[in-house]
mmCIF file of C-alpha atoms and ligand atoms in Angstrom:
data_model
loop_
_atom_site.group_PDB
_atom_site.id
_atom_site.type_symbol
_atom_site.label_atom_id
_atom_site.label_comp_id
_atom_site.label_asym_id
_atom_site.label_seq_id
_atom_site.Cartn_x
_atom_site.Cartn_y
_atom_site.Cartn_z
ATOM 1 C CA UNK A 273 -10.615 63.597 33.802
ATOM 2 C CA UNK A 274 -11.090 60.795 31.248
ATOM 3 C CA UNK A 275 -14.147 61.877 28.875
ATOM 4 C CA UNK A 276 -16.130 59.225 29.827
ATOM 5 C CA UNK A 277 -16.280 59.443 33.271
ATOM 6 C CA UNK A 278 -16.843 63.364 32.349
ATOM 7 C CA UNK A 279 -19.830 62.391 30.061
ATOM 8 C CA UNK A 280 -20.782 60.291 32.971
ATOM 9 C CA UNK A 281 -20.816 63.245 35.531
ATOM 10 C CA UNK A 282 -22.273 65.669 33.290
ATOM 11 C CA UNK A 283 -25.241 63.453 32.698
ATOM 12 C CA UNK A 284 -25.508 62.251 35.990
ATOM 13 C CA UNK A 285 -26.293 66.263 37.103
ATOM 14 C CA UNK A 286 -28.519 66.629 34.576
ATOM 15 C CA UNK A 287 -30.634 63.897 35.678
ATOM 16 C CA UNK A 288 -30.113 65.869 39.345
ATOM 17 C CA UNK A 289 -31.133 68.682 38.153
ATOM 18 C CA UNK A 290 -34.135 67.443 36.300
ATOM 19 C CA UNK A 291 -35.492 65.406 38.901
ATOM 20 C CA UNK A 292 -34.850 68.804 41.889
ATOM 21 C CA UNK A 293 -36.652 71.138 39.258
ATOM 22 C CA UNK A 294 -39.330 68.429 38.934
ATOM 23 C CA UNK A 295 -40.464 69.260 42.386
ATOM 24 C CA UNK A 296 -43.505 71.718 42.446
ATOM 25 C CA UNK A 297 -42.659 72.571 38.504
ATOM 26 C CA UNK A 298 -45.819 73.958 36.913
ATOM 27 C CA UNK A 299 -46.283 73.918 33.343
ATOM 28 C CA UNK A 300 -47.615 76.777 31.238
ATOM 29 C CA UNK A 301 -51.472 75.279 31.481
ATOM 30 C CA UNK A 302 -54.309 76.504 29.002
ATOM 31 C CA UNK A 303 -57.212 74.628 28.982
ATOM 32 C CA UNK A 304 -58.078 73.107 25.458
ATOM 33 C CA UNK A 305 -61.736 74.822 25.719
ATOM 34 C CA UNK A 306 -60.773 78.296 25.775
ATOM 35 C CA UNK A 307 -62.126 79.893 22.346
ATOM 36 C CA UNK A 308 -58.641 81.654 22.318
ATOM 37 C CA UNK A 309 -56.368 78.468 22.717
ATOM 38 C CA UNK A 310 -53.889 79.619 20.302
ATOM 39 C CA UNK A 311 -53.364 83.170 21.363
ATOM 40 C CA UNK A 312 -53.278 82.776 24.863
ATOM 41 C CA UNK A 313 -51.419 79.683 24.388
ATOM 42 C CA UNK A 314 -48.968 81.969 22.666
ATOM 43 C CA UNK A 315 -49.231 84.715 25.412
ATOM 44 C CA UNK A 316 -48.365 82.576 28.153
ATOM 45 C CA UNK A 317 -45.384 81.277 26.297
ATOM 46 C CA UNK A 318 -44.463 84.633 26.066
ATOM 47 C CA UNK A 319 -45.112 85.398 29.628
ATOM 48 C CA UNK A 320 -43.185 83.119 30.567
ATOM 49 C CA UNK A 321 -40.099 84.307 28.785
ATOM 50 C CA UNK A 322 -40.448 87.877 29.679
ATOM 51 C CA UNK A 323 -42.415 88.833 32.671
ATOM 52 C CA UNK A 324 -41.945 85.260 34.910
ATOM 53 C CA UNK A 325 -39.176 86.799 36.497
ATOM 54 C CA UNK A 326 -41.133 89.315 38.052
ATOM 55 C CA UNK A 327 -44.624 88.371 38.447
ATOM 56 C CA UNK A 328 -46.407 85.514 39.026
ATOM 57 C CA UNK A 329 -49.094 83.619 37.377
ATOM 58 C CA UNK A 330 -49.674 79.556 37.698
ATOM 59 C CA UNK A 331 -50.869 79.583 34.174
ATOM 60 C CA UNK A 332 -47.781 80.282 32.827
ATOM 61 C CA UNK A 333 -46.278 78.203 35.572
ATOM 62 C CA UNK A 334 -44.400 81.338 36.727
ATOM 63 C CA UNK A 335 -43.262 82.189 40.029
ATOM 64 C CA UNK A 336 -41.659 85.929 40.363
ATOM 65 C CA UNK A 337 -43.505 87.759 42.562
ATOM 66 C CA UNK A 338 -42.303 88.046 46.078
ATOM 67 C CA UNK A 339 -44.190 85.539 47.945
ATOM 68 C CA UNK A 340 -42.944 86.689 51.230
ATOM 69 C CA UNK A 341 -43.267 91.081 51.906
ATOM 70 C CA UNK A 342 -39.716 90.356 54.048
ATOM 71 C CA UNK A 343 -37.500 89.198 51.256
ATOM 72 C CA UNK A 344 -39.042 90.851 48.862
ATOM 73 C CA UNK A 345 -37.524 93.256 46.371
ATOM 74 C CA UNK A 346 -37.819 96.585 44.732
ATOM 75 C CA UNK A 347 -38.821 95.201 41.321
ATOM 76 C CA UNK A 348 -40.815 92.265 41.997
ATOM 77 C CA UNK A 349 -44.130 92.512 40.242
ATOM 78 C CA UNK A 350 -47.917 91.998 41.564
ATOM 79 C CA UNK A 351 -48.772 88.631 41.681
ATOM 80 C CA UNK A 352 -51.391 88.222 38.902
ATOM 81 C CA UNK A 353 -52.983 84.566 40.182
ATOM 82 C CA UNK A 354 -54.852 86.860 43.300
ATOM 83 C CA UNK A 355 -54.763 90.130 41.098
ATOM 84 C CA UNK A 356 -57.348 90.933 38.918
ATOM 85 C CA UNK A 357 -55.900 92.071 35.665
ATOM 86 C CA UNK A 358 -59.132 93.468 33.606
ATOM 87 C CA UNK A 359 -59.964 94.819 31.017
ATOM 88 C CA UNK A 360 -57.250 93.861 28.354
ATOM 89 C CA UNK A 361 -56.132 97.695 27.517
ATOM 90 C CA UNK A 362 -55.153 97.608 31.123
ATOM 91 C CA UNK A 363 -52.589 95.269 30.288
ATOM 92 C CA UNK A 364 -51.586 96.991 27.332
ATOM 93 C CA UNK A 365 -51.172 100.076 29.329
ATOM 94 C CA UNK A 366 -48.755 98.316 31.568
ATOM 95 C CA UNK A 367 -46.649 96.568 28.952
ATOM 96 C CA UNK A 368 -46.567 100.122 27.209
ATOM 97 C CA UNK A 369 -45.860 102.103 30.351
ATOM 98 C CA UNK A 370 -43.851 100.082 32.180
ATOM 99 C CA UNK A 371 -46.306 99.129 34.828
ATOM 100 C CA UNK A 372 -48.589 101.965 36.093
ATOM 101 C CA UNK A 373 -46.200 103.979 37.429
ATOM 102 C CA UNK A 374 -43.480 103.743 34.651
ATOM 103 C CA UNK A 375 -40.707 103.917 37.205
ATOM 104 C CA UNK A 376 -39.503 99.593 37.788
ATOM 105 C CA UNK A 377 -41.089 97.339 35.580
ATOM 106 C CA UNK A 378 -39.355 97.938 31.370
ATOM 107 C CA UNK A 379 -40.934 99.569 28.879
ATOM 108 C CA UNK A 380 -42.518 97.914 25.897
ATOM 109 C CA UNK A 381 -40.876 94.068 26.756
ATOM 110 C CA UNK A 382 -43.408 92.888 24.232
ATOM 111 C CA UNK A 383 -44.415 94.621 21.588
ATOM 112 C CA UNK A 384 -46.850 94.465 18.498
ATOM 113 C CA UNK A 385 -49.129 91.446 17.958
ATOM 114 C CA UNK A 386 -47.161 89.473 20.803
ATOM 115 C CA UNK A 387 -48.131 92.567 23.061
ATOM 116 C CA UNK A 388 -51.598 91.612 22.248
ATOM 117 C CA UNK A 389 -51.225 88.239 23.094
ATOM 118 C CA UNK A 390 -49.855 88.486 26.123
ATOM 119 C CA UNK A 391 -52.149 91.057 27.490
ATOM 120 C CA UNK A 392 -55.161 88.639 26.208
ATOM 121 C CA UNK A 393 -54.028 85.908 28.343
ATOM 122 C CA UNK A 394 -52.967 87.886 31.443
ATOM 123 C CA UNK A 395 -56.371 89.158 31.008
ATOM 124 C CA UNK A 396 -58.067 86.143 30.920
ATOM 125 C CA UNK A 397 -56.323 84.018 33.118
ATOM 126 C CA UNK A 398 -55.051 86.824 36.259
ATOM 127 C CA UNK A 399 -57.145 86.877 38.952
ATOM 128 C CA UNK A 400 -58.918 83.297 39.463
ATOM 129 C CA UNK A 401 -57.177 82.559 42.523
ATOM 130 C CA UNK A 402 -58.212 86.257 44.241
ATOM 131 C CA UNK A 403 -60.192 85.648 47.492
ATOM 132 C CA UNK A 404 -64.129 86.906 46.778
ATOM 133 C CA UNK A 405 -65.310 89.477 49.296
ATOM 134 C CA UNK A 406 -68.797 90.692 49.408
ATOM 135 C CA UNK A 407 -69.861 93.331 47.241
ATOM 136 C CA UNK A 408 -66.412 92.365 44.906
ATOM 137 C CA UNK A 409 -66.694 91.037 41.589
ATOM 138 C CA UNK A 410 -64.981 88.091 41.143
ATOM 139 C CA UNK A 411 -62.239 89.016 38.184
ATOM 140 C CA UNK A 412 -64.284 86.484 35.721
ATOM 141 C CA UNK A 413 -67.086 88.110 35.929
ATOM 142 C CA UNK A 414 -65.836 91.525 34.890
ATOM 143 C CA UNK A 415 -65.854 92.105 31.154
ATOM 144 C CA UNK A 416 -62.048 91.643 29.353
ATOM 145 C CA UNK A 417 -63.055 94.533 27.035
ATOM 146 C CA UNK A 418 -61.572 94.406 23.699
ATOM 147 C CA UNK A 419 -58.535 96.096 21.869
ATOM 148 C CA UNK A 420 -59.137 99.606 20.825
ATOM 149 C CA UNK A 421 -59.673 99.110 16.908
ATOM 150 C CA UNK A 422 -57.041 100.282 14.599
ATOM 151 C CA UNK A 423 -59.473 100.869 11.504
ATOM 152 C CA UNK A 424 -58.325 102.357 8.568
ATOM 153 C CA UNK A 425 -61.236 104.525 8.787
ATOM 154 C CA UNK A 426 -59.566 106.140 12.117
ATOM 155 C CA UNK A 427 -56.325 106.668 9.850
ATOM 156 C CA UNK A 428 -58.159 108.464 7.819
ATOM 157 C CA UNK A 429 -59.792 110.887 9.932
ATOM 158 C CA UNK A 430 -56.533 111.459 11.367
ATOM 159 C CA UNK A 431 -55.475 112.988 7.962
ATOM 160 C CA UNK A 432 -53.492 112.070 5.263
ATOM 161 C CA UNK A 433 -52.282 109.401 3.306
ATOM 162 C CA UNK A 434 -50.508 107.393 6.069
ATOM 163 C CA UNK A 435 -52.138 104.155 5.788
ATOM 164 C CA UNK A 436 -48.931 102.513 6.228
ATOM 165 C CA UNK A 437 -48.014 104.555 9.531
ATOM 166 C CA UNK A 438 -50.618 102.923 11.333
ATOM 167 C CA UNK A 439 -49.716 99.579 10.081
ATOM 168 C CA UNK A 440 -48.642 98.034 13.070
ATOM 169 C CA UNK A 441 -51.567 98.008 15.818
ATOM 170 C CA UNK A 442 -48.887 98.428 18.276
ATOM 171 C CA UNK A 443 -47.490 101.830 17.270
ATOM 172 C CA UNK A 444 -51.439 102.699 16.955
ATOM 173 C CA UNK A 445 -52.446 101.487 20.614
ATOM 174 C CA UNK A 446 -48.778 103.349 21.915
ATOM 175 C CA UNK A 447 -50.260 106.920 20.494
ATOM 176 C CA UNK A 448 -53.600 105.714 21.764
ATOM 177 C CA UNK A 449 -51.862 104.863 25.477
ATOM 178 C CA UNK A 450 -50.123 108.040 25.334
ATOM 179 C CA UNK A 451 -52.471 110.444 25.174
ATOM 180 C CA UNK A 452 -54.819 108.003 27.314
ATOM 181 C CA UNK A 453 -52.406 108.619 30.039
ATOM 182 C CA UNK A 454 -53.647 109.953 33.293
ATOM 183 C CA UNK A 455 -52.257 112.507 34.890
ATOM 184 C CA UNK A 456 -48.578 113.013 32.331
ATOM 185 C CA UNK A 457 -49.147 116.894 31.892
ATOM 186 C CA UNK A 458 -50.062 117.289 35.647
ATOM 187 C CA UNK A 459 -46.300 115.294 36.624
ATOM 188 C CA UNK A 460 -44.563 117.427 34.088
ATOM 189 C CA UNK A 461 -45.574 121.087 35.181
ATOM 190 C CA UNK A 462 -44.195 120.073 38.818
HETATM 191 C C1 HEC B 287 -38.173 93.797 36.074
HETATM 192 C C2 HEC B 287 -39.389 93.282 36.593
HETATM 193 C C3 HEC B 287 -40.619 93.264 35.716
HETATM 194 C C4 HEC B 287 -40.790 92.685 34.477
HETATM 195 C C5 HEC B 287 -39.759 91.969 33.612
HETATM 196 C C6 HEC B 287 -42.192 92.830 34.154
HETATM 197 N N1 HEC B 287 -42.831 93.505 35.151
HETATM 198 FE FE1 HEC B 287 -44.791 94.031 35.198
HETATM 199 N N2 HEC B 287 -44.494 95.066 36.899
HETATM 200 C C7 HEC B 287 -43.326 95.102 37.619
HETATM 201 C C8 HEC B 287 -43.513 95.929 38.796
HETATM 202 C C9 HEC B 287 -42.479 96.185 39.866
HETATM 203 C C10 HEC B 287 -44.839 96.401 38.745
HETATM 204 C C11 HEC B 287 -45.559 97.289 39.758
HETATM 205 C C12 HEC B 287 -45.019 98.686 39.766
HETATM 206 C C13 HEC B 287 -45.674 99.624 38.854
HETATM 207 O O1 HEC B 287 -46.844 99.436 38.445
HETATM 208 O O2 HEC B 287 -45.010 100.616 38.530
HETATM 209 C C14 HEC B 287 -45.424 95.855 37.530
HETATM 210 C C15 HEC B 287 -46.722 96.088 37.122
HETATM 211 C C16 HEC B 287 -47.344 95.421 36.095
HETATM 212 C C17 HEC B 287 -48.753 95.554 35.765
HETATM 213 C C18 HEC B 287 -49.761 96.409 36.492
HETATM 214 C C19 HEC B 287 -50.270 95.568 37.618
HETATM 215 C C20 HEC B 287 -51.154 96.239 38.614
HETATM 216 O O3 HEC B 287 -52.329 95.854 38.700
HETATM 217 O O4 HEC B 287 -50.690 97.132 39.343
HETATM 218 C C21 HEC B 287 -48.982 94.713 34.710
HETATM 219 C C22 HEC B 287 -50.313 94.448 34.030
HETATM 220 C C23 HEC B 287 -47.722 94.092 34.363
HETATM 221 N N3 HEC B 287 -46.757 94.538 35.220
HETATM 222 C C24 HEC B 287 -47.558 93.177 33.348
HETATM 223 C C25 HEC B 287 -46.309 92.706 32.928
HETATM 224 C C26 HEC B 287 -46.109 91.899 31.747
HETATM 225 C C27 HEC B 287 -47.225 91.406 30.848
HETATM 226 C C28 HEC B 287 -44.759 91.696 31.640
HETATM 227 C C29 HEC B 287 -44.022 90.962 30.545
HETATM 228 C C30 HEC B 287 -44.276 91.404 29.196
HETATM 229 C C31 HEC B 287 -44.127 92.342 32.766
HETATM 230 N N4 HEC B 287 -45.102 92.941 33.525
HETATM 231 C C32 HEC B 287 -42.765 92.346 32.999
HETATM 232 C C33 HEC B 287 -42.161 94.451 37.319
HETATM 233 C C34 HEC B 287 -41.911 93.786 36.129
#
């Protein structure tokens, strides 16, 4: 084929394509009044880049949760628009674990501050499209809860001079989620 005509084609199915993904495409949507713009901003980019293909959540204009029980398959994720997602070390737990039950979703897909970020914004923003019952909380009115503190004062007590071990709050929160665990010793003596 003659390049132009190629260079013709090929931009001919990219305007296709554009226009057929342009159908029902969300974009990653955080309102310019939340006190946390730039974080959650930052989470849901995330979120989108790691976790959209198996959960969903309209924030982050992601879609991978099975939306029909049928077709759906082993590893698709709760969908976190109806599912409330509080409070934040909840999250953390999850990314950490590998879901609750460690056994589908990865390990650790975010890690560090961007671990933080994302579980922020899945914290703030999961849940808001969950039907209210009576005697239920609606998800924004339960507390988000804050990230365990890594203070250097903890270090400390802990012993030593290892200020730099617990750097990173993520290898903190990990030792935190680990022994936090429920139930790990009770699996293991089966
Ligand atoms: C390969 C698919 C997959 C990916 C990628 C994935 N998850 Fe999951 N996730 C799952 C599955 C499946 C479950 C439910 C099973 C379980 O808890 O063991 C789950 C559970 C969770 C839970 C617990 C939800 C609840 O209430 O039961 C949270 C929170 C979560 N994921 C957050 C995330 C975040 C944040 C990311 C991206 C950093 C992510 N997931 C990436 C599949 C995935």
């Amino acid at each position: 084929m003659r390049r132009p005509a190629k260079v013709l084609l090929m931009s001919a199915s990219i305007a296709v394509a554009g226009l057929a993904s342009a159908c029902g495409t969300q974009r990653i949507s955080i309102p310019k009044s939340d006190p946390n713009y730039t974080s959650n901003l930052l989470g849901a980019q995330l979120f989108a880049q790691r976790c959209s293909g198996c959960h969903t959540l309209s924030y982050a204009a992601t879609h991978g949760s099975a939306a029909n029980p049928r077709t759906a398959q082993f590893n698709n994720g709760p969908n976190f628009d109806v599912r409330c997602e509080r409070p934040i070390t909840r999250v953390l737990y999850a990314i950490q674990n590998g879901g609750f039950s460690g056994a589908i979703m990865p390990q650790n897909v975010v890690v560090g501050p961007d671990a933080i970020a994302v579980a922020r914004f899945v914290a703030t923003y999961a849940g808001r499209q969950a039907k209210s019952a009576p005697g239920v909380t609606q998800c924004v009115d339960l507390p988000i809860g804050t990230i365990p503190a890594t203070t250097p004062t903890a270090t400390t007590a802990a012993g030593a001079t290892s200020t730099t071990a617990a750097a990173t709050p993520a290898t903190t929160t990990a030792t935190t989620a680990t022994h936090a665990k429920p139930g790990t010793t009770a699996k293991k003596k089966k």
